Short mmCIF file of C-alpha atoms in Angstrom, two decimals:
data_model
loop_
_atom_site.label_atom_id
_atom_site.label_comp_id
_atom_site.label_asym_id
_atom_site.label_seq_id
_atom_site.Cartn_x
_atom_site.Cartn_y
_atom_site.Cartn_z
CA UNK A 18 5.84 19.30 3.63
CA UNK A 19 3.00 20.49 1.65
CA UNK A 20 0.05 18.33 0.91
CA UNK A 21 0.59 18.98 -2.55
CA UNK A 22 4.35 16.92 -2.23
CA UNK A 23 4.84 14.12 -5.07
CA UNK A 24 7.24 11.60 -5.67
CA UNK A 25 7.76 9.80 -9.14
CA UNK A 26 7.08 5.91 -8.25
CA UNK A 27 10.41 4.52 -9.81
CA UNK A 28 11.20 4.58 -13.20
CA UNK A 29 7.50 5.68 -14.26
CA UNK A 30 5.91 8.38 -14.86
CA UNK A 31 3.52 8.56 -12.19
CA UNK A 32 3.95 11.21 -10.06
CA UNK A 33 1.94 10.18 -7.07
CA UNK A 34 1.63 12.10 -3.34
CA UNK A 35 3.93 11.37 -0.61
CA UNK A 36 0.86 10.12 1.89
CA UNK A 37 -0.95 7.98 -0.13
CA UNK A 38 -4.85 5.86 0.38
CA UNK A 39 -5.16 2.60 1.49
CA UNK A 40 -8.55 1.33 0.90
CA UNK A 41 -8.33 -1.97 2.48
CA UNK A 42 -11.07 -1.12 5.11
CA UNK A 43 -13.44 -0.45 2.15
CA UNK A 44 -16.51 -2.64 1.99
CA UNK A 45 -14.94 -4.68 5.15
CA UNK A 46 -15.14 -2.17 8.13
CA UNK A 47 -16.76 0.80 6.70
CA UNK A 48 -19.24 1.26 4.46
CA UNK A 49 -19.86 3.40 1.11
CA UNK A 50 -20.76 6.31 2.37
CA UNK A 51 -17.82 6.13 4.70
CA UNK A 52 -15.74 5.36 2.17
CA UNK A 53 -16.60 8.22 0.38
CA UNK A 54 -16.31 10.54 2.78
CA UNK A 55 -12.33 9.35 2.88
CA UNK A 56 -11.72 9.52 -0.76
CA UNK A 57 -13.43 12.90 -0.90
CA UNK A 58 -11.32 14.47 2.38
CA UNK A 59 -8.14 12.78 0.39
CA UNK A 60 -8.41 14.15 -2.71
CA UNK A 61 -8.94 17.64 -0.93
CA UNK A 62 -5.65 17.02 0.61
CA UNK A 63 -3.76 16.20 -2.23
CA UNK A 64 -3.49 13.08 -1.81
CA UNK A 65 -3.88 11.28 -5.37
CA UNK A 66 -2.54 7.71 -5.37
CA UNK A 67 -5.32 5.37 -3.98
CA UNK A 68 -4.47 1.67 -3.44
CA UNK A 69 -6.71 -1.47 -3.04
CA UNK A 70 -6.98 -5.34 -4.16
CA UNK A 71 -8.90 -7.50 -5.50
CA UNK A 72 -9.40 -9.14 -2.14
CA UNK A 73 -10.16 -6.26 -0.12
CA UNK A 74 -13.61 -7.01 1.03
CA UNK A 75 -14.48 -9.99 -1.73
CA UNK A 76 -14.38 -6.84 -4.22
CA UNK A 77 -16.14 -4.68 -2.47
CA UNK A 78 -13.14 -1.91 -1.81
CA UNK A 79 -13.00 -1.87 -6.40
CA UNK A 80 -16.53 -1.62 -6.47
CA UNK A 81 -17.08 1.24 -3.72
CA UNK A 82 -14.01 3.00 -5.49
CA UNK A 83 -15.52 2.83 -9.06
CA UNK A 84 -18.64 4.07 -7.50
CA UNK A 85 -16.84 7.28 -6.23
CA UNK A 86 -14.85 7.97 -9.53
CA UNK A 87 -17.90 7.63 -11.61
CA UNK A 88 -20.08 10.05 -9.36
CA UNK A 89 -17.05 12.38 -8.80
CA UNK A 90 -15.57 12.31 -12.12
CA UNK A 91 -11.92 12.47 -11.08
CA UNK A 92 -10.20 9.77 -12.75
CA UNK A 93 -7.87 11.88 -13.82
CA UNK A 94 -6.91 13.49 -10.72
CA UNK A 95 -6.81 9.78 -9.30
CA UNK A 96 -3.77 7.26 -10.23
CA UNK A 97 -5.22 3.98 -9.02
CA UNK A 98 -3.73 0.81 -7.96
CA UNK A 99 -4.43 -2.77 -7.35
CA UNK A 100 -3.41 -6.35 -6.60
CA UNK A 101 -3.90 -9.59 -7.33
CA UNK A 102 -3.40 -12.64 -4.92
CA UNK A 103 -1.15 -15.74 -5.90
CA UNK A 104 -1.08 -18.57 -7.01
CA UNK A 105 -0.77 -16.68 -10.40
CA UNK A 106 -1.43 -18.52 -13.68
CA UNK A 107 -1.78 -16.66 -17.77
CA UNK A 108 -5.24 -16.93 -17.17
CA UNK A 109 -5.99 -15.45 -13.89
CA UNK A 110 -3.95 -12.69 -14.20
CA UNK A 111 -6.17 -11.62 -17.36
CA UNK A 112 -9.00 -12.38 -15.75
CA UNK A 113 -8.74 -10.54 -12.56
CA UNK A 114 -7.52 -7.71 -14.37
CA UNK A 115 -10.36 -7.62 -16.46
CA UNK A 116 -12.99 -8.25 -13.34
CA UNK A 117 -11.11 -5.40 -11.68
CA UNK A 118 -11.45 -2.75 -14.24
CA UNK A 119 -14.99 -4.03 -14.82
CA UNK A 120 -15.38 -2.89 -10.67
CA UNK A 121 -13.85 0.05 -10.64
CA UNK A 122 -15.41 0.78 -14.16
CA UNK A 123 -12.42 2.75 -15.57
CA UNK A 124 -10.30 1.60 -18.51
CA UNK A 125 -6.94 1.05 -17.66
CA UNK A 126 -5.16 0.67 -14.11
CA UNK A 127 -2.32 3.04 -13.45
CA UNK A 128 -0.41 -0.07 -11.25
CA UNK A 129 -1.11 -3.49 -11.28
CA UNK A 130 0.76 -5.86 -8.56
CA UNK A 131 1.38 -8.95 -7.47
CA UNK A 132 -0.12 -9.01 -3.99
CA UNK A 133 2.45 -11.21 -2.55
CA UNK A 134 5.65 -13.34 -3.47
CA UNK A 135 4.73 -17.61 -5.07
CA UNK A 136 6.78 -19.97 -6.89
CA UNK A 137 4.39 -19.25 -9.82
CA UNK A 138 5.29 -15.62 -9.97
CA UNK A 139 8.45 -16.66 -11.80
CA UNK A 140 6.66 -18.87 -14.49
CA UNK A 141 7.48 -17.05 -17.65
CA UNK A 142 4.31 -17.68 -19.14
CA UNK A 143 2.66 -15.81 -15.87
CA UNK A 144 5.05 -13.23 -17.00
CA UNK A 145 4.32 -12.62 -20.42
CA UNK A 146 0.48 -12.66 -19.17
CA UNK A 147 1.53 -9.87 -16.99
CA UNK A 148 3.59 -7.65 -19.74
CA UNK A 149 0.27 -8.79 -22.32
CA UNK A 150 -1.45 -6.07 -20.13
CA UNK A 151 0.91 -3.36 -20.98
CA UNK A 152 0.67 -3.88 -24.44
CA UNK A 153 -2.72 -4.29 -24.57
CA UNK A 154 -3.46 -1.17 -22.73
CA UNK A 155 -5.48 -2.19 -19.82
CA UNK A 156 -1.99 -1.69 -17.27
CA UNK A 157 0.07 1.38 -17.57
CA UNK A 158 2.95 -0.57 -14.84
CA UNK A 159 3.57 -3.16 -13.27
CA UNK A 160 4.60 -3.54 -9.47
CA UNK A 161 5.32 -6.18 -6.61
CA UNK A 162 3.78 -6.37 -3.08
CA UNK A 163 5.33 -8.52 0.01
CA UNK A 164 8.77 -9.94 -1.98
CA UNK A 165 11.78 -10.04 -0.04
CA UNK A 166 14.92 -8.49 -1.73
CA UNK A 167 16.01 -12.27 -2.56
CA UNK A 168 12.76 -12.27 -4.52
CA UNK A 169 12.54 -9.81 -5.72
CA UNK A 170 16.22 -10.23 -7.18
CA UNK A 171 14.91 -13.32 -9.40
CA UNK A 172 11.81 -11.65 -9.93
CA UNK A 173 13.40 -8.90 -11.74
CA UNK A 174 16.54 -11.01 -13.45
CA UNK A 175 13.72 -12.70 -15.27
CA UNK A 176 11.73 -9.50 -16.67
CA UNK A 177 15.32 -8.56 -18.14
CA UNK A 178 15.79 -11.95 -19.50
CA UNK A 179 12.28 -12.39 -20.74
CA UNK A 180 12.52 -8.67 -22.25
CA UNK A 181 9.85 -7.66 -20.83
CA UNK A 182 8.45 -4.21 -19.05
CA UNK A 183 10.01 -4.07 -15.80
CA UNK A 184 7.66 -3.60 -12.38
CA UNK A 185 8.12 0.11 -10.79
CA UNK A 186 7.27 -0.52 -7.61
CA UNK A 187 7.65 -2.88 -4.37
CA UNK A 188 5.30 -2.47 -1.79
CA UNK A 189 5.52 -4.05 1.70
CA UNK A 190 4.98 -4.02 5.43
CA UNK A 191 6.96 -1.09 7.05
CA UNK A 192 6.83 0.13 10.61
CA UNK A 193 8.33 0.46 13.99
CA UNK A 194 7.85 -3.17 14.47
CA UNK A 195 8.36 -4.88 10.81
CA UNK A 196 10.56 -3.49 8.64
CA UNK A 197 10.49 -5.01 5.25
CA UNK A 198 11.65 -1.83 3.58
CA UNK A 199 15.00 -1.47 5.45
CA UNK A 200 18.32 0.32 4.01
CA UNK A 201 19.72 -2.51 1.81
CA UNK A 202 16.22 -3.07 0.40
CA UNK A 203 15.56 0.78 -0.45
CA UNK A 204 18.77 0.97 -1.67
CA UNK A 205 18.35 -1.83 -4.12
CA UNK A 206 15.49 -0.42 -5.40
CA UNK A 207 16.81 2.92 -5.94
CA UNK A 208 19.79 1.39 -8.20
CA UNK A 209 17.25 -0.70 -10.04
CA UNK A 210 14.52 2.12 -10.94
CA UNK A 211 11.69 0.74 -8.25
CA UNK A 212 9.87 3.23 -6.03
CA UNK A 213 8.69 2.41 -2.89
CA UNK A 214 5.64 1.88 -0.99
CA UNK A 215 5.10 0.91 2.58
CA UNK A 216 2.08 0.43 3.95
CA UNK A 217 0.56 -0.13 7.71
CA UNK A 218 2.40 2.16 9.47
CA UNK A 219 0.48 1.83 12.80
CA UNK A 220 1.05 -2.09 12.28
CA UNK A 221 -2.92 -2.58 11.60
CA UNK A 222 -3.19 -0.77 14.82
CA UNK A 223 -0.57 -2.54 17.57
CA UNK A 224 1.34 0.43 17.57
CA UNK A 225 -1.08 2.82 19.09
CA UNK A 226 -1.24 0.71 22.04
CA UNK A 227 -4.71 -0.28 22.63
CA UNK A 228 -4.56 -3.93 21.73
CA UNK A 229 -2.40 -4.70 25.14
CA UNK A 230 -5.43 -6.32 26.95
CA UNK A 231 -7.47 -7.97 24.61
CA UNK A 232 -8.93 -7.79 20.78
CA UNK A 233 -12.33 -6.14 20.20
CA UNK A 234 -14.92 -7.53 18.24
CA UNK A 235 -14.37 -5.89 14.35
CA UNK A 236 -11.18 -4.71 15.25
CA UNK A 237 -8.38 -5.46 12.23
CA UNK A 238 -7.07 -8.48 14.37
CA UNK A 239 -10.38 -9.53 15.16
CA UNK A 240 -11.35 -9.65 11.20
CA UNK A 241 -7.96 -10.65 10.01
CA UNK A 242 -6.62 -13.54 13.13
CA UNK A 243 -3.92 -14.18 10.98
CA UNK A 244 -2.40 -10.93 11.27
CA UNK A 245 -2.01 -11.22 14.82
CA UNK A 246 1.29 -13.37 14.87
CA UNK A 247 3.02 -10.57 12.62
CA UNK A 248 2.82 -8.10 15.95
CA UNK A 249 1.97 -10.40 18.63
CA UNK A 250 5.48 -11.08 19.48
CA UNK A 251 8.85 -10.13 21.16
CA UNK A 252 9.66 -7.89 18.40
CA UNK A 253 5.84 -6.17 19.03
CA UNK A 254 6.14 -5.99 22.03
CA UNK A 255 9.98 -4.28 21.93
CA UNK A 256 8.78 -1.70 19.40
CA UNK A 257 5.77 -0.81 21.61
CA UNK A 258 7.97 -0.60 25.07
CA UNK A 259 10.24 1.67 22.75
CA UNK A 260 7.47 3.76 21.14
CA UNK A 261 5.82 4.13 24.80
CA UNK A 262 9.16 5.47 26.08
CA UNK A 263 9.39 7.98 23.31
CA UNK A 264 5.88 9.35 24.00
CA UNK A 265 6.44 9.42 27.35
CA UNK A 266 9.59 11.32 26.78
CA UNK A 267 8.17 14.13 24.33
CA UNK A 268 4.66 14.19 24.77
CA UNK A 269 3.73 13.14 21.25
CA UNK A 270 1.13 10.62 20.78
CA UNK A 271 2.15 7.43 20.51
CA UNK A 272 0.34 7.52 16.52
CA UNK A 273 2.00 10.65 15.57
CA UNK A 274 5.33 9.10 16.62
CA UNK A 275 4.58 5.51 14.57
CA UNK A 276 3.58 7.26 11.74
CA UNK A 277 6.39 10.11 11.57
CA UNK A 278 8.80 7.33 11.70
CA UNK A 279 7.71 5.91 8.59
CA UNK A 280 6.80 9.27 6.83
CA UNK A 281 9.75 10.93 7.38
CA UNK A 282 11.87 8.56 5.84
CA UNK A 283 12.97 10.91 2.38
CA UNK A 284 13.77 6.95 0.77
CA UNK A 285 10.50 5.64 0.81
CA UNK A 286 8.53 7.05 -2.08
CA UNK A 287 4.79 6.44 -0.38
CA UNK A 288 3.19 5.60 2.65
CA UNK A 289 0.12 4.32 2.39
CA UNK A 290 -2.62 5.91 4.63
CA UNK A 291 -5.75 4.15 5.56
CA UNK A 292 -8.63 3.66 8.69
CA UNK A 293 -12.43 4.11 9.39
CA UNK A 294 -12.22 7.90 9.93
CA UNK A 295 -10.93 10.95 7.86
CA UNK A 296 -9.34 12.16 11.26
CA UNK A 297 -7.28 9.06 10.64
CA UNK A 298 -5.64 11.29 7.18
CA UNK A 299 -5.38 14.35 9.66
CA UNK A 300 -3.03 12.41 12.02
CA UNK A 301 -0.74 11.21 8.92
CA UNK A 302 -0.28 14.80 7.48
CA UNK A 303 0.37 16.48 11.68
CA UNK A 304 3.03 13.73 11.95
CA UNK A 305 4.88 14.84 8.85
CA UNK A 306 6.07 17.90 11.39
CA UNK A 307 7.37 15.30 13.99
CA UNK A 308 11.14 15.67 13.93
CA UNK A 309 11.85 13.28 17.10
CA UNK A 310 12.78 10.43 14.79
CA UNK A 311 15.41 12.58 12.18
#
């Protein structure tokens, strides 16, 4: 696969790259010029769906974005998305929409999404708040990020009854050790018009291997604790034994492995890419030849 490869994210029109940018480390674990360097090497690539939140470093990952589209002048070669954490509410939603396109300084985000599933997400008013965006021009679509199918389900049976814009995209957790992007749920979203996007395919790093012994300071699990008892576990630790084996067996690094196992999977639309380094891109695009998993 070419780095020039795009998939249309659902129903939309946004035909965004197969390896996509996560830019949760921005502002958190690396700094702007950093950051830049990783935007810069991903837009070389091809690679022109970057995704962040407004959470992702207090801000900081908008801000360092905006920065780079404003000296670089490549909005339009960039489709941008972002998120916004629950509890949701009419207000907040306009709010943090606004303070996010004030960060990034651009006009109108290409996907705004729910970071994660609450009761309040199914508050009609919340939606209508949501859909305002749309209409007002300051969202082009709307998406989900860590909903179960079940949620997703009554997420979606309300858009339709409300009459509203319906989202285009889930995005969750997908890897060797959590798979919340599994057949029935991809299939789902196919009948229903919803592209896909998974996201930490190393696991936040337990997949390479080097978090057996203990967790260094700054590391992902050092910065984020709570992450630790998503991969810290029986599952974890089954995934690992069985990506070990496989390396062991072929030779492959144990990353190119984890990642070709998500990104060769032709039913997920985009995998999102991030890290500290832009050798960290190189591995994602090497695994894409990796046909141990097919």
């Amino acid at each position: 696969m070419t780095s020039a490869a795009k998939n249309n994210l659902g129903h939309s029109d946004l035909k965004i790259s197969r390896i996509s940018l996560g830019c949760v480390t921005f502002g958190r674990e690396i700094g702007r010029e950093e950051s830049f360097a990783i935007m810069d090497y991903a837009l070389e690539k091809g690679m022109n769906y970057f995704d962040t939140a407004e959470a992702y470093g207090n801000g900081a990952s908008e801000m360092i974005i905006g920065s780079w589209l404003k000296e670089r002048n490549v909005r339009a070669k960039i489709y941008l998305g972002t998120k916004i954490l629950p509890p949701y509410s009419p207000e907040k939603i306009i709010q943090f929409c606004e303070n996010s396109l004030e960060r990034m300084q651009i006009s109108e985000i290409d996907l705004f999404q729910l970071h994660a599933f609450h009761e309040t997400a199914l508050n009609p008013k919340v939606l209508l708040a949501f859909d305002k965006l749309i209409k007002d021009g300051k969202v082009r679509y709307p998406g989900v990020s860590n909903f179960s199918q079940e949620q997703l389900t009554g997420f979606l049976k309300m858009q339709k009854e409300l009459g509203l814009n319906q989202i285009c995209s889930l995005q969750n957790n997908h890897n060797l050790a959590i798979q919340n992007l599994g057949t029935q749920a991809l299939e789902f979203c196919r009948q229903e018009g919803i592209g896909s996007i998974s996201f930490s395919p190393l696991g936040a790093g337990f997949l390479t291997g080097k978090y057996k012994s203990s967790i260094p300071k700054g590391a992902r699990f050092n910065l984020q604790p709570g992450h630790q008892g998503l991969y810290f576990n029986r599952d974890g630790a089954m995934a690992l034994e069985k990506l070990e084996a496989a390396s062991a067996e072929t030779g492959i690094s144990k990353v190119e492995l984890a990642l070709a196992w998500v990104l060769n999977n032709p039913d997920i639309t985009t995998t999102l890419v991030g890290g500290r380094r832009i050798s960290h891109i190189d591995q994602a695009f090497a695994a894409r030849n990796v046909a141990y998993w097919k």
